[in-house]
C-alpha cells in the first residue's frame, strides 16, 4: 500500500495498472526488492528521521546489531557526546532535551563500541530543533 515501510530483507513489490479507458486492459507486474537494514554497519538511528522538526524532550531510538562491550553506546549531537550515561543493551533509547540546543539544524549520531574493539558511528541524521523563540 502507499506509504508502507518495507522490512529489511527480500520483499516483493506488486503493482496493478487499471486504465480508465476501456480500450486498454489492466496490467500487473512484480519485482523483487532487497531492503538493507538501516544498521548496515551495525549502528543506526531509527527515530527521529532525517528532516524531522523536534522540540522539548525527545527520545532518540537506535538500532544496534553488534554486541557491545562495557563502553556501550552513546548519543552525539553535532559531534559531541550528550549526557554521561551509556547504553550497553537494548532497547537503545537516548533521551535528548532539545531546549539545551539552539533552534535550527543539528546532526545526531550514535557511537558504539563492540566486543571486537571496533568503534562504529551511525549515518548522520539531521534534525531541526524548533522550540519557539529564545
mmCIF file of N, CA and C in Angstrom:
data_model
loop_
_atom_site.group_PDB
_atom_site.id
_atom_site.type_symbol
_atom_site.label_atom_id
_atom_site.label_comp_id
_atom_site.label_asym_id
_atom_site.label_seq_id
_atom_site.Cartn_x
_atom_site.Cartn_y
_atom_site.Cartn_z
ATOM 1 N N UNK A 1 0.845 -1.196 0.000
ATOM 2 C CA UNK A 1 0.000 0.000 0.000
ATOM 3 C C UNK A 1 0.879 1.244 0.000
ATOM 4 N N UNK A 2 0.336 2.340 -0.468
ATOM 5 C CA UNK A 2 1.072 3.602 -0.463
ATOM 6 C C UNK A 2 1.506 3.937 0.955
ATOM 7 N N UNK A 3 2.752 4.351 1.114
ATOM 8 C CA UNK A 3 3.276 4.728 2.423
ATOM 9 C C UNK A 3 3.774 3.571 3.257
ATOM 10 N N UNK A 4 3.668 2.351 2.761
ATOM 11 C CA UNK A 4 4.121 1.184 3.524
ATOM 12 C C UNK A 4 5.636 1.235 3.685
ATOM 13 N N UNK A 5 6.116 0.830 4.849
ATOM 14 C CA UNK A 5 7.545 0.734 5.104
ATOM 15 C C UNK A 5 7.905 -0.741 5.050
ATOM 16 N N UNK A 6 8.792 -1.081 4.143
ATOM 17 C CA UNK A 6 9.174 -2.476 3.969
ATOM 18 C C UNK A 6 10.196 -2.879 5.016
ATOM 19 N N UNK A 7 10.126 -4.126 5.437
ATOM 20 C CA UNK A 7 11.096 -4.638 6.396
ATOM 21 C C UNK A 7 12.392 -4.979 5.672
ATOM 22 N N UNK A 8 13.479 -5.026 6.433
ATOM 23 C CA UNK A 8 14.767 -5.379 5.852
ATOM 24 C C UNK A 8 14.709 -6.802 5.318
ATOM 25 N N UNK A 9 15.398 -7.044 4.210
ATOM 26 C CA UNK A 9 15.416 -8.363 3.593
ATOM 27 C C UNK A 9 14.754 -8.326 2.232
ATOM 28 N N UNK A 10 14.373 -9.510 1.755
ATOM 29 C CA UNK A 10 13.769 -9.635 0.437
ATOM 30 C C UNK A 10 12.278 -9.352 0.510
ATOM 31 N N UNK A 11 11.794 -8.502 -0.376
ATOM 32 C CA UNK A 11 10.380 -8.134 -0.450
ATOM 33 C C UNK A 11 9.941 -8.187 -1.906
ATOM 34 N N UNK A 12 8.674 -8.415 -2.128
ATOM 35 C CA UNK A 12 8.133 -8.392 -3.474
ATOM 36 C C UNK A 12 7.165 -7.223 -3.593
ATOM 37 N N UNK A 13 7.394 -6.413 -4.602
ATOM 38 C CA UNK A 13 6.522 -5.282 -4.885
ATOM 39 C C UNK A 13 5.613 -5.683 -6.040
ATOM 40 N N UNK A 14 4.309 -5.641 -5.818
ATOM 41 C CA UNK A 14 3.315 -5.955 -6.845
ATOM 42 C C UNK A 14 2.578 -4.684 -7.213
ATOM 43 N N UNK A 15 2.332 -4.504 -8.500
ATOM 44 C CA UNK A 15 1.610 -3.328 -8.953
ATOM 45 C C UNK A 15 0.585 -3.750 -10.000
ATOM 46 N N UNK A 16 -0.566 -3.108 -9.940
ATOM 47 C CA UNK A 16 -1.613 -3.325 -10.944
ATOM 48 C C UNK A 16 -2.017 -1.979 -11.509
ATOM 49 N N UNK A 17 -1.991 -1.885 -12.837
ATOM 50 C CA UNK A 17 -2.429 -0.680 -13.526
ATOM 51 C C UNK A 17 -3.793 -0.968 -14.140
ATOM 52 N N UNK A 18 -4.775 -0.192 -13.739
ATOM 53 C CA UNK A 18 -6.131 -0.340 -14.278
ATOM 54 C C UNK A 18 -6.507 0.961 -14.971
ATOM 55 N N UNK A 19 -6.478 0.958 -16.300
ATOM 56 C CA UNK A 19 -6.774 2.196 -17.029
ATOM 57 C C UNK A 19 -8.259 2.542 -16.972
ATOM 58 N N UNK A 20 -8.557 3.815 -17.021
ATOM 59 C CA UNK A 20 -9.962 4.241 -17.070
ATOM 60 C C UNK A 20 -10.520 4.119 -18.481
ATOM 61 N N UNK A 21 -9.646 4.124 -19.461
ATOM 62 C CA UNK A 21 -10.051 3.953 -20.858
ATOM 63 C C UNK A 21 -10.222 2.457 -21.129
ATOM 64 N N UNK A 22 -11.419 2.029 -21.451
ATOM 65 C CA UNK A 22 -11.708 0.602 -21.627
ATOM 66 C C UNK A 22 -11.111 0.018 -22.901
ATOM 67 N N UNK A 23 -10.464 0.846 -23.729
ATOM 68 C CA UNK A 23 -9.754 0.330 -24.902
ATOM 69 C C UNK A 23 -8.477 -0.412 -24.495
ATOM 70 N N UNK A 24 -8.077 -0.230 -23.242
ATOM 71 C CA UNK A 24 -6.851 -0.849 -22.760
ATOM 72 C C UNK A 24 -7.180 -1.827 -21.639
ATOM 73 N N UNK A 25 -6.352 -2.833 -21.496
ATOM 74 C CA UNK A 25 -6.579 -3.829 -20.442
ATOM 75 C C UNK A 25 -5.700 -3.541 -19.231
ATOM 76 N N UNK A 26 -6.091 -4.081 -18.107
ATOM 77 C CA UNK A 26 -5.299 -3.959 -16.882
ATOM 78 C C UNK A 26 -4.007 -4.745 -17.036
ATOM 79 N N UNK A 27 -2.972 -4.259 -16.383
ATOM 80 C CA UNK A 27 -1.669 -4.922 -16.421
ATOM 81 C C UNK A 27 -1.142 -5.053 -15.004
ATOM 82 N N UNK A 28 -0.456 -6.149 -14.746
ATOM 83 C CA UNK A 28 0.177 -6.347 -13.439
ATOM 84 C C UNK A 28 1.649 -6.646 -13.644
ATOM 85 N N UNK A 29 2.432 -6.338 -12.631
ATOM 86 C CA UNK A 29 3.865 -6.626 -12.666
ATOM 87 C C UNK A 29 4.348 -6.830 -11.245
ATOM 88 N N UNK A 30 5.441 -7.552 -11.111
ATOM 89 C CA UNK A 30 6.067 -7.789 -9.809
ATOM 90 C C UNK A 30 7.570 -7.616 -9.952
ATOM 91 N N UNK A 31 8.186 -7.173 -8.892
ATOM 92 C CA UNK A 31 9.636 -7.051 -8.865
ATOM 93 C C UNK A 31 10.107 -7.384 -7.444
ATOM 94 N N UNK A 32 11.238 -8.042 -7.368
ATOM 95 C CA UNK A 32 11.822 -8.377 -6.070
ATOM 96 C C UNK A 32 12.727 -7.227 -5.634
ATOM 97 N N UNK A 33 12.573 -6.808 -4.388
ATOM 98 C CA UNK A 33 13.382 -5.728 -3.828
ATOM 99 C C UNK A 33 14.150 -6.249 -2.624
ATOM 100 N N UNK A 34 15.388 -5.844 -2.495
ATOM 101 C CA UNK A 34 16.161 -6.150 -1.297
ATOM 102 C C UNK A 34 16.305 -4.865 -0.510
ATOM 103 N N UNK A 35 15.777 -4.850 0.690
ATOM 104 C CA UNK A 35 15.842 -3.673 1.558
ATOM 105 C C UNK A 35 16.946 -3.904 2.563
ATOM 106 N N UNK A 36 17.925 -3.009 2.551
ATOM 107 C CA UNK A 36 19.024 -3.124 3.503
ATOM 108 C C UNK A 36 18.592 -2.613 4.864
ATOM 109 N N UNK A 37 19.155 -3.188 5.891
ATOM 110 C CA UNK A 37 18.899 -2.736 7.250
ATOM 111 C C UNK A 37 19.467 -1.338 7.422
ATOM 112 N N UNK A 38 18.758 -0.456 8.165
ATOM 113 C CA UNK A 38 19.325 0.876 8.399
ATOM 114 C C UNK A 38 20.617 0.803 9.209
ATOM 115 N N UNK A 39 20.847 -0.335 9.866
ATOM 116 C CA UNK A 39 22.067 -0.513 10.647
ATOM 117 C C UNK A 39 23.059 -1.355 9.858
ATOM 118 N N UNK A 40 23.344 -0.934 8.617
ATOM 119 C CA UNK A 40 24.217 -1.712 7.743
ATOM 120 C C UNK A 40 25.582 -1.957 8.388
ATOM 121 N N UNK A 41 26.099 -1.001 9.139
ATOM 122 C CA UNK A 41 27.369 -1.207 9.818
ATOM 123 C C UNK A 41 27.148 -1.614 11.266
ATOM 124 N N UNK A 42 25.902 -1.910 11.625
ATOM 125 C CA UNK A 42 25.589 -2.346 12.975
ATOM 126 C C UNK A 42 25.014 -1.274 13.875
ATOM 127 N N UNK A 43 24.976 -0.019 13.423
ATOM 128 C CA UNK A 43 24.513 1.082 14.271
ATOM 129 C C UNK A 43 23.679 2.048 13.428
ATOM 130 N N UNK A 44 22.457 2.364 13.889
ATOM 131 C CA UNK A 44 21.601 3.293 13.152
ATOM 132 C C UNK A 44 20.656 4.013 14.092
ATOM 133 N N UNK A 45 20.244 5.197 13.683
ATOM 134 C CA UNK A 45 19.166 5.928 14.353
ATOM 135 C C UNK A 45 17.902 5.666 13.550
ATOM 136 N N UNK A 46 16.867 5.166 14.220
ATOM 137 C CA UNK A 46 15.610 4.902 13.523
ATOM 138 C C UNK A 46 14.547 5.959 13.815
ATOM 139 N N UNK A 47 14.732 6.736 14.867
ATOM 140 C CA UNK A 47 13.816 7.823 15.180
ATOM 141 C C UNK A 47 14.557 8.841 16.032
ATOM 142 N N UNK A 48 14.449 10.120 15.732
ATOM 143 C CA UNK A 48 13.661 10.742 14.682
ATOM 144 C C UNK A 48 14.306 10.512 13.318
ATOM 145 N N UNK A 49 13.511 10.682 12.283
ATOM 146 C CA UNK A 49 14.008 10.512 10.924
ATOM 147 C C UNK A 49 14.660 11.797 10.457
ATOM 148 N N UNK A 50 15.515 11.685 9.467
ATOM 149 C CA UNK A 50 16.173 12.858 8.892
ATOM 150 C C UNK A 50 15.124 13.863 8.431
ATOM 151 N N UNK A 51 15.364 15.116 8.759
ATOM 152 C CA UNK A 51 14.454 16.183 8.356
ATOM 153 C C UNK A 51 13.355 16.480 9.361
ATOM 154 N N UNK A 52 13.279 15.672 10.427
ATOM 155 C CA UNK A 52 12.224 15.876 11.425
ATOM 156 C C UNK A 52 12.418 17.208 12.145
ATOM 157 N N UNK A 53 11.303 17.827 12.499
ATOM 158 C CA UNK A 53 11.308 19.018 13.325
ATOM 159 C C UNK A 53 10.921 18.573 14.728
ATOM 160 N N UNK A 54 11.745 18.906 15.722
ATOM 161 C CA UNK A 54 11.529 18.419 17.083
ATOM 162 C C UNK A 54 11.564 19.566 18.076
ATOM 163 N N UNK A 55 10.969 19.327 19.249
ATOM 164 C CA UNK A 55 11.024 20.311 20.323
ATOM 165 C C UNK A 55 10.859 19.590 21.643
ATOM 166 N N UNK A 56 11.262 20.268 22.709
ATOM 167 C CA UNK A 56 11.138 19.675 24.043
ATOM 168 C C UNK A 56 12.043 18.481 24.225
ATOM 169 N N UNK A 57 11.658 17.590 25.121
ATOM 170 C CA UNK A 57 12.437 16.379 25.359
ATOM 171 C C UNK A 57 11.929 15.275 24.445
ATOM 172 N N UNK A 58 12.846 14.694 23.695
ATOM 173 C CA UNK A 58 12.503 13.606 22.783
ATOM 174 C C UNK A 58 13.317 12.377 23.149
ATOM 175 N N UNK A 59 12.953 11.252 22.591
ATOM 176 C CA UNK A 59 13.736 10.033 22.751
ATOM 177 C C UNK A 59 14.275 9.645 21.392
ATOM 178 N N UNK A 60 15.598 9.569 21.299
ATOM 179 C CA UNK A 60 16.240 9.090 20.082
ATOM 180 C C UNK A 60 16.286 7.570 20.200
ATOM 181 N N UNK A 61 15.796 6.887 19.174
ATOM 182 C CA UNK A 61 15.722 5.429 19.182
ATOM 183 C C UNK A 61 16.787 4.892 18.245
ATOM 184 N N UNK A 62 17.622 4.001 18.770
ATOM 185 C CA UNK A 62 18.686 3.421 17.980
ATOM 186 C C UNK A 62 18.438 1.963 17.660
ATOM 187 N N UNK A 63 19.116 1.500 16.631
ATOM 188 C CA UNK A 63 19.139 0.083 16.289
ATOM 189 C C UNK A 63 20.608 -0.314 16.256
ATOM 190 N N UNK A 64 20.972 -1.253 17.118
ATOM 191 C CA UNK A 64 22.362 -1.708 17.180
ATOM 192 C C UNK A 64 22.362 -3.216 17.057
ATOM 193 N N UNK A 65 23.086 -3.713 16.056
ATOM 194 C CA UNK A 65 23.100 -5.151 15.811
ATOM 195 C C UNK A 65 24.438 -5.785 16.133
ATOM 196 N N UNK A 66 25.369 -5.018 16.682
ATOM 197 C CA UNK A 66 26.651 -5.570 17.119
ATOM 198 C C UNK A 66 26.574 -5.804 18.623
ATOM 199 N N UNK A 67 27.376 -6.738 19.131
ATOM 200 C CA UNK A 67 27.434 -6.988 20.571
ATOM 201 C C UNK A 67 28.357 -5.951 21.197
ATOM 202 N N UNK A 68 27.797 -5.167 22.102
ATOM 203 C CA UNK A 68 28.547 -4.074 22.715
ATOM 204 C C UNK A 68 29.357 -4.550 23.907
ATOM 205 N N UNK A 69 30.487 -3.885 24.136
ATOM 206 C CA UNK A 69 31.249 -4.145 25.352
ATOM 207 C C UNK A 69 30.828 -3.141 26.417
ATOM 208 N N UNK A 70 31.574 -3.053 27.503
ATOM 209 C CA UNK A 70 31.168 -2.184 28.614
ATOM 210 C C UNK A 70 31.185 -0.707 28.249
ATOM 211 N N UNK A 71 31.891 -0.322 27.187
ATOM 212 C CA UNK A 71 31.866 1.080 26.749
ATOM 213 C C UNK A 71 30.499 1.425 26.171
ATOM 214 N N UNK A 72 29.794 0.421 25.630
ATOM 215 C CA UNK A 72 28.428 0.595 25.162
ATOM 216 C C UNK A 72 28.280 1.550 24.001
ATOM 217 N N UNK A 73 27.250 2.379 24.101
ATOM 218 C CA UNK A 73 26.929 3.319 23.039
ATOM 219 C C UNK A 73 26.436 4.612 23.662
ATOM 220 N N UNK A 74 26.547 5.684 22.894
ATOM 221 C CA UNK A 74 26.003 6.951 23.366
ATOM 222 C C UNK A 74 25.571 7.804 22.186
ATOM 223 N N UNK A 75 24.774 8.815 22.506
ATOM 224 C CA UNK A 75 24.252 9.753 21.524
ATOM 225 C C UNK A 75 25.205 10.928 21.390
ATOM 226 N N UNK A 76 25.423 11.339 20.144
ATOM 227 C CA UNK A 76 26.209 12.538 19.876
ATOM 228 C C UNK A 76 25.334 13.548 19.129
ATOM 229 N N UNK A 77 25.473 14.809 19.493
ATOM 230 C CA UNK A 77 24.806 15.899 18.785
ATOM 231 C C UNK A 77 25.901 16.833 18.305
ATOM 232 N N UNK A 78 25.936 17.043 17.010
ATOM 233 C CA UNK A 78 26.955 17.904 16.398
ATOM 234 C C UNK A 78 28.362 17.472 16.790
ATOM 235 N N UNK A 79 28.568 16.161 16.887
ATOM 236 C CA UNK A 79 29.892 15.607 17.172
ATOM 237 C C UNK A 79 30.287 15.566 18.623
ATOM 238 N N UNK A 80 29.371 15.926 19.533
ATOM 239 C CA UNK A 80 29.680 15.967 20.965
ATOM 240 C C UNK A 80 28.789 14.983 21.703
ATOM 241 N N UNK A 81 29.401 14.179 22.602
ATOM 242 C CA UNK A 81 28.623 13.228 23.405
ATOM 243 C C UNK A 81 27.623 13.978 24.263
ATOM 244 N N UNK A 82 26.386 13.479 24.294
ATOM 245 C CA UNK A 82 25.327 14.074 25.103
ATOM 246 C C UNK A 82 25.104 13.187 26.323
ATOM 247 N N UNK A 83 25.129 13.794 27.488
ATOM 248 C CA UNK A 83 24.902 13.047 28.726
ATOM 249 C C UNK A 83 26.113 12.203 29.102
ATOM 250 N N UNK A 84 26.001 11.523 30.227
ATOM 251 C CA UNK A 84 27.105 10.697 30.707
ATOM 252 C C UNK A 84 26.751 9.228 30.764
ATOM 253 N N UNK A 85 25.457 8.915 30.644
ATOM 254 C CA UNK A 85 25.035 7.510 30.701
ATOM 255 C C UNK A 85 25.230 6.869 29.341
ATOM 256 N N UNK A 86 25.804 5.674 29.356
ATOM 257 C CA UNK A 86 25.989 4.919 28.123
ATOM 258 C C UNK A 86 25.037 3.735 28.133
ATOM 259 N N UNK A 87 24.505 3.413 26.968
ATOM 260 C CA UNK A 87 23.564 2.306 26.831
ATOM 261 C C UNK A 87 24.349 1.095 26.344
ATOM 262 N N UNK A 88 24.235 -0.015 27.081
ATOM 263 C CA UNK A 88 25.011 -1.207 26.727
ATOM 264 C C UNK A 88 24.159 -2.348 26.178
ATOM 265 N N UNK A 89 22.831 -2.240 26.295
ATOM 266 C CA UNK A 89 21.956 -3.259 25.692
ATOM 267 C C UNK A 89 20.593 -2.631 25.409
ATOM 268 N N UNK A 90 19.823 -3.339 24.589
ATOM 269 C CA UNK A 90 18.531 -2.811 24.156
ATOM 270 C C UNK A 90 17.516 -2.772 25.272
ATOM 271 N N UNK A 91 16.494 -1.947 25.146
ATOM 272 C CA UNK A 91 16.259 -1.084 23.984
ATOM 273 C C UNK A 91 17.238 0.090 23.979
ATOM 274 N N UNK A 92 17.600 0.523 22.796
ATOM 275 C CA UNK A 92 18.579 1.594 22.640
ATOM 276 C C UNK A 92 17.851 2.933 22.558
ATOM 277 N N UNK A 93 17.613 3.495 23.738
ATOM 278 C CA UNK A 93 16.844 4.736 23.873
ATOM 279 C C UNK A 93 17.733 5.802 24.496
ATOM 280 N N UNK A 94 17.736 6.977 23.892
ATOM 281 C CA UNK A 94 18.608 8.059 24.330
ATOM 282 C C UNK A 94 17.773 9.324 24.496
ATOM 283 N N UNK A 95 17.531 9.771 25.738
ATOM 284 C CA UNK A 95 16.750 10.996 25.926
ATOM 285 C C UNK A 95 17.559 12.210 25.466
ATOM 286 N N UNK A 96 16.858 13.167 24.862
ATOM 287 C CA UNK A 96 17.510 14.389 24.410
ATOM 288 C C UNK A 96 16.604 15.571 24.715
ATOM 289 N N UNK A 97 17.093 16.456 25.577
ATOM 290 C CA UNK A 97 16.369 17.685 25.899
ATOM 291 C C UNK A 97 16.775 18.735 24.870
ATOM 292 N N UNK A 98 15.930 18.944 23.874
ATOM 293 C CA UNK A 98 16.290 19.858 22.787
ATOM 294 C C UNK A 98 16.295 21.317 23.229
ATOM 295 N N UNK A 99 15.755 21.612 24.424
ATOM 296 C CA UNK A 99 15.782 23.004 24.896
ATOM 297 C C UNK A 99 17.203 23.420 25.260
ATOM 298 N N UNK A 100 18.125 22.461 25.366
ATOM 299 C CA UNK A 100 19.523 22.794 25.639
ATOM 300 C C UNK A 100 20.288 23.091 24.351
ATOM 301 N N UNK A 101 19.609 22.952 23.210
ATOM 302 C CA UNK A 101 20.223 23.209 21.908
ATOM 303 C C UNK A 101 19.635 24.480 21.311
ATOM 304 N N UNK A 102 20.382 25.098 20.437
ATOM 305 C CA UNK A 102 19.851 26.269 19.738
ATOM 306 C C UNK A 102 18.824 25.820 18.700
ATOM 307 N N UNK A 103 17.888 26.694 18.388
ATOM 308 C CA UNK A 103 16.950 26.404 17.310
ATOM 309 C C UNK A 103 17.732 26.303 16.000
ATOM 310 N N UNK A 104 17.288 25.424 15.138
ATOM 311 C CA UNK A 104 17.957 25.240 13.855
ATOM 312 C C UNK A 104 18.376 23.795 13.669
ATOM 313 N N UNK A 105 19.211 23.552 12.681
ATOM 314 C CA UNK A 105 19.606 22.188 12.341
ATOM 315 C C UNK A 105 20.726 21.671 13.240
ATOM 316 N N UNK A 106 20.610 20.397 13.584
ATOM 317 C CA UNK A 106 21.629 19.696 14.364
ATOM 318 C C UNK A 106 21.776 18.292 13.808
ATOM 319 N N UNK A 107 22.962 17.728 13.975
ATOM 320 C CA UNK A 107 23.250 16.400 13.452
ATOM 321 C C UNK A 107 23.365 15.410 14.601
ATOM 322 N N UNK A 108 22.547 14.342 14.515
ATOM 323 C CA UNK A 108 22.568 13.276 15.513
ATOM 324 C C UNK A 108 23.343 12.089 14.964
ATOM 325 N N UNK A 109 24.104 11.429 15.846
ATOM 326 C CA UNK A 109 24.757 10.169 15.512
ATOM 327 C C UNK A 109 24.837 9.326 16.768
ATOM 328 N N UNK A 110 24.870 8.008 16.583
ATOM 329 C CA UNK A 110 25.141 7.090 17.673
ATOM 330 C C UNK A 110 26.559 6.575 17.520
ATOM 331 N N UNK A 111 27.255 6.479 18.638
ATOM 332 C CA UNK A 111 28.595 5.902 18.690
ATOM 333 C C UNK A 111 28.469 4.601 19.442
ATOM 334 N N UNK A 112 29.082 3.559 18.938
ATOM 335 C CA UNK A 112 29.017 2.255 19.607
ATOM 336 C C UNK A 112 30.387 1.595 19.581
ATOM 337 N N UNK A 113 30.691 0.866 20.652
ATOM 338 C CA UNK A 113 31.965 0.143 20.776
ATOM 339 C C UNK A 113 31.639 -1.321 21.018
ATOM 340 N N UNK A 114 32.097 -2.191 20.107
ATOM 341 C CA UNK A 114 31.730 -3.606 20.224
ATOM 342 C C UNK A 114 32.834 -4.443 20.876
ATOM 343 N N UNK A 115 32.520 -5.715 21.124
ATOM 344 C CA UNK A 115 33.468 -6.594 21.816
ATOM 345 C C UNK A 115 34.686 -6.926 20.955
ATOM 346 N N UNK A 116 34.636 -6.623 19.671
ATOM 347 C CA UNK A 116 35.790 -6.816 18.792
ATOM 348 C C UNK A 116 36.699 -5.599 18.778
ATOM 349 N N UNK A 117 36.467 -4.660 19.692
ATOM 350 C CA UNK A 117 37.241 -3.427 19.822
ATOM 351 C C UNK A 117 37.062 -2.504 18.618
ATOM 352 N N UNK A 118 35.881 -2.566 17.999
ATOM 353 C CA UNK A 118 35.551 -1.685 16.884
ATOM 354 C C UNK A 118 34.653 -0.561 17.362
ATOM 355 N N UNK A 119 34.902 0.628 16.854
ATOM 356 C CA UNK A 119 34.003 1.755 17.095
ATOM 357 C C UNK A 119 33.234 2.016 15.813
ATOM 358 N N UNK A 120 31.927 2.166 15.930
ATOM 359 C CA UNK A 120 31.083 2.433 14.778
ATOM 360 C C UNK A 120 30.232 3.655 15.036
ATOM 361 N N UNK A 121 30.056 4.470 13.991
ATOM 362 C CA UNK A 121 29.152 5.612 14.030
ATOM 363 C C UNK A 121 27.992 5.341 13.094
ATOM 364 N N UNK A 122 26.818 5.731 13.526
ATOM 365 C CA UNK A 122 25.652 5.633 12.649
ATOM 366 C C UNK A 122 25.750 6.680 11.553
ATOM 367 N N UNK A 123 24.965 6.489 10.517
ATOM 368 C CA UNK A 123 24.837 7.511 9.480
ATOM 369 C C UNK A 123 24.259 8.757 10.151
ATOM 370 N N UNK A 124 24.783 9.941 9.860
ATOM 371 C CA UNK A 124 24.257 11.162 10.476
ATOM 372 C C UNK A 124 22.791 11.390 10.116
ATOM 373 N N UNK A 125 22.025 11.868 11.097
ATOM 374 C CA UNK A 125 20.616 12.218 10.901
ATOM 375 C C UNK A 125 20.495 13.699 11.268
ATOM 376 N N UNK A 126 20.124 14.520 10.286
ATOM 377 C CA UNK A 126 19.949 15.951 10.538
ATOM 378 C C UNK A 126 18.510 16.242 10.906
ATOM 379 N N UNK A 127 18.335 16.906 12.043
ATOM 380 C CA UNK A 127 17.003 17.296 12.525
ATOM 381 C C UNK A 127 16.968 18.815 12.651
ATOM 382 N N UNK A 128 15.781 19.350 12.798
ATOM 383 C CA UNK A 128 15.615 20.777 13.062
ATOM 384 C C UNK A 128 14.972 20.952 14.419
ATOM 385 N N UNK A 129 15.641 21.676 15.302
ATOM 386 C CA UNK A 129 15.110 21.993 16.619
ATOM 387 C C UNK A 129 14.282 23.264 16.482
ATOM 388 N N UNK A 130 13.036 23.196 16.948
ATOM 389 C CA UNK A 130 12.113 24.336 16.846
ATOM 390 C C UNK A 130 11.385 24.498 18.170
ATOM 391 N N UNK A 131 12.044 25.126 19.127
ATOM 392 C CA UNK A 131 11.480 25.315 20.462
ATOM 393 C C UNK A 131 10.846 26.677 20.650
ATOM 394 N N UNK A 132 10.513 27.364 19.598
ATOM 395 C CA UNK A 132 9.952 28.697 19.730
ATOM 396 C C UNK A 132 11.067 29.705 19.856
ATOM 397 N N UNK A 133 10.736 30.935 20.170
ATOM 398 C CA UNK A 133 11.762 31.978 20.253
ATOM 399 C C UNK A 133 12.586 31.806 21.506
ATOM 400 N N UNK A 134 13.868 32.103 21.371
ATOM 401 C CA UNK A 134 14.776 32.012 22.516
ATOM 402 C C UNK A 134 15.480 33.321 22.730
#
